[in-house]
Short mmCIF file of C-alpha atoms in Angstrom, two decimals:
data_model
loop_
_atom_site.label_atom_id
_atom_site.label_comp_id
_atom_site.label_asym_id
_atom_site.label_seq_id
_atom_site.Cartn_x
_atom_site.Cartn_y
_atom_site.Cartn_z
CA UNK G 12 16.39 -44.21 4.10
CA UNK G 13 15.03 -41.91 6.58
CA UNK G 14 16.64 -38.79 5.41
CA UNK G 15 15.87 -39.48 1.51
CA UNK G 16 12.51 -40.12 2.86
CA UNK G 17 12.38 -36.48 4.04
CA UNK G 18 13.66 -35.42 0.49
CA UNK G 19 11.15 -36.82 -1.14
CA UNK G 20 8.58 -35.47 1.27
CA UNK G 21 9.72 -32.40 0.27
CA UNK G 22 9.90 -32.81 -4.08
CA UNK G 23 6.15 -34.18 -3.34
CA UNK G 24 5.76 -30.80 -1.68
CA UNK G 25 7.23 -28.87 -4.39
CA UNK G 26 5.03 -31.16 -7.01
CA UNK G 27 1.60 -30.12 -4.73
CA UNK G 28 2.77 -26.04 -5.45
CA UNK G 29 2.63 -27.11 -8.94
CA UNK G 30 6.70 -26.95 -8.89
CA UNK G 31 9.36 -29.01 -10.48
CA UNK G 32 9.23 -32.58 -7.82
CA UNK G 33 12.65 -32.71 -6.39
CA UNK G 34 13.82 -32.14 -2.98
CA UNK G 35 16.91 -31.91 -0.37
CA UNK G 36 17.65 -32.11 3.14
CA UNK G 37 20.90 -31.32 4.69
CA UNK G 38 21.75 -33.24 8.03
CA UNK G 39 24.56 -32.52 10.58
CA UNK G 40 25.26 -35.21 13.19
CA UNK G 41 21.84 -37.55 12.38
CA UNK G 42 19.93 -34.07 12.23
CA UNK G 43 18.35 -32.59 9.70
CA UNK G 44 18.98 -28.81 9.64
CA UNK G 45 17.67 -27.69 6.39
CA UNK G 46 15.52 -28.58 3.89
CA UNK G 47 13.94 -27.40 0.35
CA UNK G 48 12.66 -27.93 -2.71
CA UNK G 49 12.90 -26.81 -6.41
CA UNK G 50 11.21 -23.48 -6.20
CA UNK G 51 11.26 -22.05 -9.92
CA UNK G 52 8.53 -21.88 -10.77
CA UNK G 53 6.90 -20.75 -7.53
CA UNK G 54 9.38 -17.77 -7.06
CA UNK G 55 10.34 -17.36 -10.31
CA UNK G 56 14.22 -18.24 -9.22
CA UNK G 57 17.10 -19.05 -11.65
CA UNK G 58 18.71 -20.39 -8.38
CA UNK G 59 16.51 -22.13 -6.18
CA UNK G 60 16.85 -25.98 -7.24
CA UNK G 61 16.04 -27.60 -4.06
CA UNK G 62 19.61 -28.51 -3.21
CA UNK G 63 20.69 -24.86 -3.14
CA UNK G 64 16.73 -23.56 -1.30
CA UNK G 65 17.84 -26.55 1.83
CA UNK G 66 21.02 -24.52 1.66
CA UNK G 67 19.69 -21.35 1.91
CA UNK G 68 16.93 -22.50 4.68
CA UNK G 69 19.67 -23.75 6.66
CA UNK G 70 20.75 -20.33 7.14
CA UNK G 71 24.52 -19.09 7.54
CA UNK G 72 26.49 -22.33 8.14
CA UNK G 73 30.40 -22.00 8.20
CA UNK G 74 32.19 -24.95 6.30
CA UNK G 75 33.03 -25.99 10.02
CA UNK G 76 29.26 -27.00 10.17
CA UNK G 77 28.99 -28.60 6.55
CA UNK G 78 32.20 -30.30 6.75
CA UNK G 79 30.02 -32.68 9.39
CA UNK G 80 27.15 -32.63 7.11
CA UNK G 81 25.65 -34.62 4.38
CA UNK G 82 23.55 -33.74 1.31
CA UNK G 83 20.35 -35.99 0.55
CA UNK G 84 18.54 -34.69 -2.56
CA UNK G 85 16.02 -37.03 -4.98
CA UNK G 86 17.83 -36.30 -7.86
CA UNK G 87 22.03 -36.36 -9.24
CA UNK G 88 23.04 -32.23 -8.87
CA UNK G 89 23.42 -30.25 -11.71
CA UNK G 90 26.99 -27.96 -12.17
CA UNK G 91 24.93 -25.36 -10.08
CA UNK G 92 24.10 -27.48 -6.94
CA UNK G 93 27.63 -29.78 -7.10
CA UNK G 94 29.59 -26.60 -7.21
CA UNK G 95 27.38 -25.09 -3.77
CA UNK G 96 27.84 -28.87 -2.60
CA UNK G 97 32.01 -28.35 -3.38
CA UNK G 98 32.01 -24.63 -1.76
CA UNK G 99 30.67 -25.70 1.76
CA UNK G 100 32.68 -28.87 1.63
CA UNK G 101 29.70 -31.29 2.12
CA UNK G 102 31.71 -34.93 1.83
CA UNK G 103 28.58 -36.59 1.68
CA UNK G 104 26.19 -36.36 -0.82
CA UNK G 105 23.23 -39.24 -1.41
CA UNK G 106 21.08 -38.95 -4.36
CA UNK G 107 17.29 -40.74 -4.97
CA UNK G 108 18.82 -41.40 -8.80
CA UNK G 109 20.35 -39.97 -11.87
CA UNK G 110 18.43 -41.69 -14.61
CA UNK G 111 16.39 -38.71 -15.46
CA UNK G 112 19.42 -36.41 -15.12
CA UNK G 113 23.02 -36.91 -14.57
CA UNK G 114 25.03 -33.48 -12.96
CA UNK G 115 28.83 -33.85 -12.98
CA UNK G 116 29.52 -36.66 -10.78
CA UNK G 117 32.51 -37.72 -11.62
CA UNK G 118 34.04 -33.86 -11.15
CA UNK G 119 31.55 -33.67 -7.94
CA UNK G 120 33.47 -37.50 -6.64
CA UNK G 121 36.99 -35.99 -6.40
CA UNK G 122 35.91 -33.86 -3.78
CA UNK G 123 33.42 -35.39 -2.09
CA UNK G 124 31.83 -39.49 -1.73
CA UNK G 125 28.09 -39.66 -3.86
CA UNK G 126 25.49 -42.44 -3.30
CA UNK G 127 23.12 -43.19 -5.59
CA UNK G 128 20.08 -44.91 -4.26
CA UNK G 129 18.23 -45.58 -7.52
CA UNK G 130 15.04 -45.05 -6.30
CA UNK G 131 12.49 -45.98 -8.57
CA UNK G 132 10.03 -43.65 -6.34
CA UNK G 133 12.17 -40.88 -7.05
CA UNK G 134 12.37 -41.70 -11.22
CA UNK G 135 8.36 -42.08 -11.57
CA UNK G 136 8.00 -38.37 -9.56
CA UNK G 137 10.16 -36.68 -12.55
CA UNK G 138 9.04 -38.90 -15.75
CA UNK G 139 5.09 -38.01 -14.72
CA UNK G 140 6.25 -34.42 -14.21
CA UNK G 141 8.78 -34.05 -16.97
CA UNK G 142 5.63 -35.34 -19.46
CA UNK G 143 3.51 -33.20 -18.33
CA UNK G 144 5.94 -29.37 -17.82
CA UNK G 145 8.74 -30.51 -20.31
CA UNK G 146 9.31 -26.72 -20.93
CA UNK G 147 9.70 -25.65 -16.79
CA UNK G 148 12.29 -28.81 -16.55
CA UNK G 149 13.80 -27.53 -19.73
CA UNK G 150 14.65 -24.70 -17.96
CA UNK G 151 15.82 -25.96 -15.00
CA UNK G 152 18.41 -27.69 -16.35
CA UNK G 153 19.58 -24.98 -18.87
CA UNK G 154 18.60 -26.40 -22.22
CA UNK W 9 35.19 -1.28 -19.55
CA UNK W 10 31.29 0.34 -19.27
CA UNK W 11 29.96 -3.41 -17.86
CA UNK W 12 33.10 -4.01 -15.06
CA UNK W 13 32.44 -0.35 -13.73
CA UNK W 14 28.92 -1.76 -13.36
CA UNK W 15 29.79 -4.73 -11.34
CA UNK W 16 32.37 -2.15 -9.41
CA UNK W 17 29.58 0.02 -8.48
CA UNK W 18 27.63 -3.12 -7.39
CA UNK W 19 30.01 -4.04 -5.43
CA UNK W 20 30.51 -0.78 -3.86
CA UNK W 21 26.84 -0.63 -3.24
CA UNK W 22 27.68 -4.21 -1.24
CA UNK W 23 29.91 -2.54 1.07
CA UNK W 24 27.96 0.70 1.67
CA UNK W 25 25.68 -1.67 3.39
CA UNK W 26 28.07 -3.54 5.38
CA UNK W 27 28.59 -6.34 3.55
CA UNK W 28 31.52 -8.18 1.31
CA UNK W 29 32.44 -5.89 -1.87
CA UNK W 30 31.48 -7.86 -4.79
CA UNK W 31 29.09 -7.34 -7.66
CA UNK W 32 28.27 -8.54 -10.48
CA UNK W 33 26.22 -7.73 -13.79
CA UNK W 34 24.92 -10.21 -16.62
CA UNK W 35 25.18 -8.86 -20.18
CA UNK W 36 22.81 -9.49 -23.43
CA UNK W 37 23.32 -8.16 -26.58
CA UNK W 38 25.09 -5.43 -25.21
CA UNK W 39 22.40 -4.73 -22.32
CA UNK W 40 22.65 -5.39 -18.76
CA UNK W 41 19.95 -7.30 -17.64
CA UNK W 42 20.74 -8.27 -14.36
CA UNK W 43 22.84 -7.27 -11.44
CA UNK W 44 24.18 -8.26 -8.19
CA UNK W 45 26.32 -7.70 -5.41
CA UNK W 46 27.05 -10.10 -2.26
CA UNK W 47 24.22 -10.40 0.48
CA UNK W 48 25.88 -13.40 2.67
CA UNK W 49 25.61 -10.56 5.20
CA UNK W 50 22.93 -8.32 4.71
CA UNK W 51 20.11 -11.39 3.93
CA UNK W 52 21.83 -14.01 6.18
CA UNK W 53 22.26 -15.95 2.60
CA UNK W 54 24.55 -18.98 2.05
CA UNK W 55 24.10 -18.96 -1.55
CA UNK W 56 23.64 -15.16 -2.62
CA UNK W 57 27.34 -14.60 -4.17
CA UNK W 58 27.69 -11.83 -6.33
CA UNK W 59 26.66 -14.16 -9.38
CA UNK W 60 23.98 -15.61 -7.75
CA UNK W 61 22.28 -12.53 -6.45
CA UNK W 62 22.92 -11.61 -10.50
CA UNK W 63 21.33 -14.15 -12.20
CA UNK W 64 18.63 -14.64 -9.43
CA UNK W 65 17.61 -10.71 -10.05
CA UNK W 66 17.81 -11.13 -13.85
CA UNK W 67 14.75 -13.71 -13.33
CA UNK W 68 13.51 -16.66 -15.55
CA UNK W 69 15.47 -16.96 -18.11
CA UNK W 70 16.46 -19.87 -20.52
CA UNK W 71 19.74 -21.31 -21.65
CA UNK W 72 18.47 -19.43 -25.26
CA UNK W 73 19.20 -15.86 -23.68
CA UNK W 74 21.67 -17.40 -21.18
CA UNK W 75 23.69 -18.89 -24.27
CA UNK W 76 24.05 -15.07 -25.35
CA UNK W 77 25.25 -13.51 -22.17
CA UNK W 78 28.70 -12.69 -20.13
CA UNK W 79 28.64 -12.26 -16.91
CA UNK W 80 30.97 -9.79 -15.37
CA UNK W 81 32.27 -10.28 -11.52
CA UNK W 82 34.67 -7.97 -9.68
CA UNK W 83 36.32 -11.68 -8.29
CA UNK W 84 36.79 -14.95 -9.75
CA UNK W 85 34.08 -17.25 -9.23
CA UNK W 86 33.82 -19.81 -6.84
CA UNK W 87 33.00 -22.89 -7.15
CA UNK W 88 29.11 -22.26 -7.17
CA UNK W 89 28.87 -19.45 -9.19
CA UNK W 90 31.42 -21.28 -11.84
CA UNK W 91 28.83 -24.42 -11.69
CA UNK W 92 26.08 -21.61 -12.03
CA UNK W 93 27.36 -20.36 -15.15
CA UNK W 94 28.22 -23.88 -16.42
CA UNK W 95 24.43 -24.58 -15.51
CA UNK W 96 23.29 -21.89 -18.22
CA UNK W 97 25.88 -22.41 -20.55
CA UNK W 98 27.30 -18.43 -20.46
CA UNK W 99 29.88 -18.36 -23.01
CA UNK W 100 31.66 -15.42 -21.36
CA UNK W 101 32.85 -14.37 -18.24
CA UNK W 102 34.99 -11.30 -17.36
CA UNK W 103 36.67 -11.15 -13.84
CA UNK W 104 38.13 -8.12 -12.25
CA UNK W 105 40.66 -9.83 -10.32
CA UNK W 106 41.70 -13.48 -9.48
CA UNK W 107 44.80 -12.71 -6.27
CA UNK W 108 42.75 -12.39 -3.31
CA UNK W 109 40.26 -15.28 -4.41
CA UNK W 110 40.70 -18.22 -7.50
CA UNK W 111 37.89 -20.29 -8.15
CA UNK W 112 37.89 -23.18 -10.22
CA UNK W 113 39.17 -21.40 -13.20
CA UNK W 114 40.43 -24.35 -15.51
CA UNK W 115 37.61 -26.06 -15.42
CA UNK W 116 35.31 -23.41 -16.13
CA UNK W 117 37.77 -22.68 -19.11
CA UNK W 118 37.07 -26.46 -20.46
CA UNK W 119 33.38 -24.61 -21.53
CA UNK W 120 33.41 -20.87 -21.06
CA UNK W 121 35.83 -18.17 -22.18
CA UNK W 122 37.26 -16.35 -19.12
CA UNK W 123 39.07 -12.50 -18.80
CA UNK W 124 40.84 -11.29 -16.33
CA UNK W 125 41.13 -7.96 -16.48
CA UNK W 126 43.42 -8.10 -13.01
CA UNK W 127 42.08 -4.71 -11.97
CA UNK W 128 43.41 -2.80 -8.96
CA UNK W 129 40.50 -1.27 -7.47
CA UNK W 130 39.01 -4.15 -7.09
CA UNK W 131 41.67 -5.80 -5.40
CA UNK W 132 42.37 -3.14 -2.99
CA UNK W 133 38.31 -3.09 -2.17
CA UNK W 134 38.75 -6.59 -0.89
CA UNK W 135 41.90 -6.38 0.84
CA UNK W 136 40.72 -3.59 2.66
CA UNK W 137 37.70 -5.35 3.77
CA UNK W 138 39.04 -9.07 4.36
CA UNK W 139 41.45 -7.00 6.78
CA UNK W 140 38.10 -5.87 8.63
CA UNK W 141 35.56 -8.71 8.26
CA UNK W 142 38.35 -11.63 7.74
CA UNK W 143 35.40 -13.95 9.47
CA UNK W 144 32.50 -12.98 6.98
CA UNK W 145 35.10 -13.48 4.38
CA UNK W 146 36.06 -16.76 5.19
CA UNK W 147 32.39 -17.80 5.60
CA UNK W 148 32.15 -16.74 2.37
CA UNK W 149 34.40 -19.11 0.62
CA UNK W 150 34.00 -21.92 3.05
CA UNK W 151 36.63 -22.01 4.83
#
C-alpha cells in the first residue's frame, strides 16, 4: 500500500490545484521514479492524465527501465494511459479502483498483469469531485 | 493530399532540429487546428509522439470537436497515440506509411476508420534517420 499511498498523495495534490483528483507513481526496483497527477485543467493539457504526467516526470526511460517497473495510479486507465502503459512495456499496473471509470482492461491484461485495489478512499476523492466539475471530468474522459 | 503535406512538413521541421521525423496535424471541418511533430529528443519527452505533441498543441478540446476530426500522421500510430485517439473518439485517421513502424492497427480499426496512403517520402525520411539515430528510434517505440 505504500506506493498507492503516494498516488493518492498526489490526486489529493492535483484536487488542492483545483484539478481533476487522480494520481500515479511509477516505481523501478521498490523505487519510485516518477510521479504525477491529472493536470488538465491546470495546464490546459489534452494529455496530461496523471498516468501519462508520472511518465513524462520520469524523464526518458528506455523500455529496458519500464520493463522492471510498475504503474500505481488511483484510478483504472483510460485507452490513452493503457496504450502509454502497453508502449513502455510496464507488466505491472495497480489501480486504487475502477468503479467510477473502467479503461480497457481486459485489452490492457493481455499485455500486462492489473490489480485492482478497490479503494474506497480512492472512489469518495472522484464521486465528491465528479459532483462538483462534472463538465472538466467530462472532458477528461472524452465524452 | 493538402493535410499529409502538413504533417510532412511537421515532420521535417522534427528533423531540422535533430530529432525523429514525424508530424502530425489534427483536422476540423476542413481546418487544421493542431499540429505536431516528435520531441522525444528535443524536450527529453516520453510521451510527446507526433500525435501527442498534436493534440496537446490543439489544447482543450472535447470529444464534441474531437468526434469531428482526423488526425493525419506521417507513421502509424503506436500504441499510445492509437489509445489517444480512441480516448477522443476521432473517427478518422490517415497514415503516411505503416513498413518501418505498425501500431496496433486492427484494433484501432474496431472504432476508427484508418488510410494508408503508403507514401514514399515518408518512408525514406525514416529510414534515413533510424540508420543514424537507430537508439533514439528504438527509445521511441520501446524497445
Amino acid at each position: 500500500m505504500r506506493f498507492m499511498r503516494e498516488a493518492i498523495r498526489e490526486a489529493k495534490k492535483g484536487l488542492a490545484e483545483g484539478g481533476i483528483p487522480i494520481g500515479a507513481v511509477l516505481v523501478k526496483d521498490g523505487k519510485i521514479i516518477g510521479r504525477g497527477h491529472n493536470r488538465r485543467g491546470q495546464k490546459s493539457s489534452a494529455i496530461l492524465h496523471a498516468e501519462m504526467d508520472c511518465l513524462e516526470n520520469a524523464g526518458r526511460l528506455t523500455a529496458r527501465d519500464t520493463r522492471r517497473c510498475a504503474m500505481y495510479s488511483t484510478l483504472s486507465p483510460c485507452d490513452m494511459c493503457a496504450g502509454a502503459i502497453l508502449l513502455y512495456k510496464i507488466p505491472l499496473v495497480v489501480i486504487g479502483e475502477n468503479k467510477t471509470f473502467k479503461g480497457p482492461e481486459r485489452y490492457l491484461c493481455r499485455r500486462t498483469e492489473l490489480v485492482n485495489l478497490d479503494l474506497k478512499e480512492c472512489k469518495d476523492l472522484m464521486a465528491e469531485f465528479i459532483r462538483k466539475r462534472p463538465d472538466l471530468w467530462n472532458e477528461d474522459i472524452g465524452v
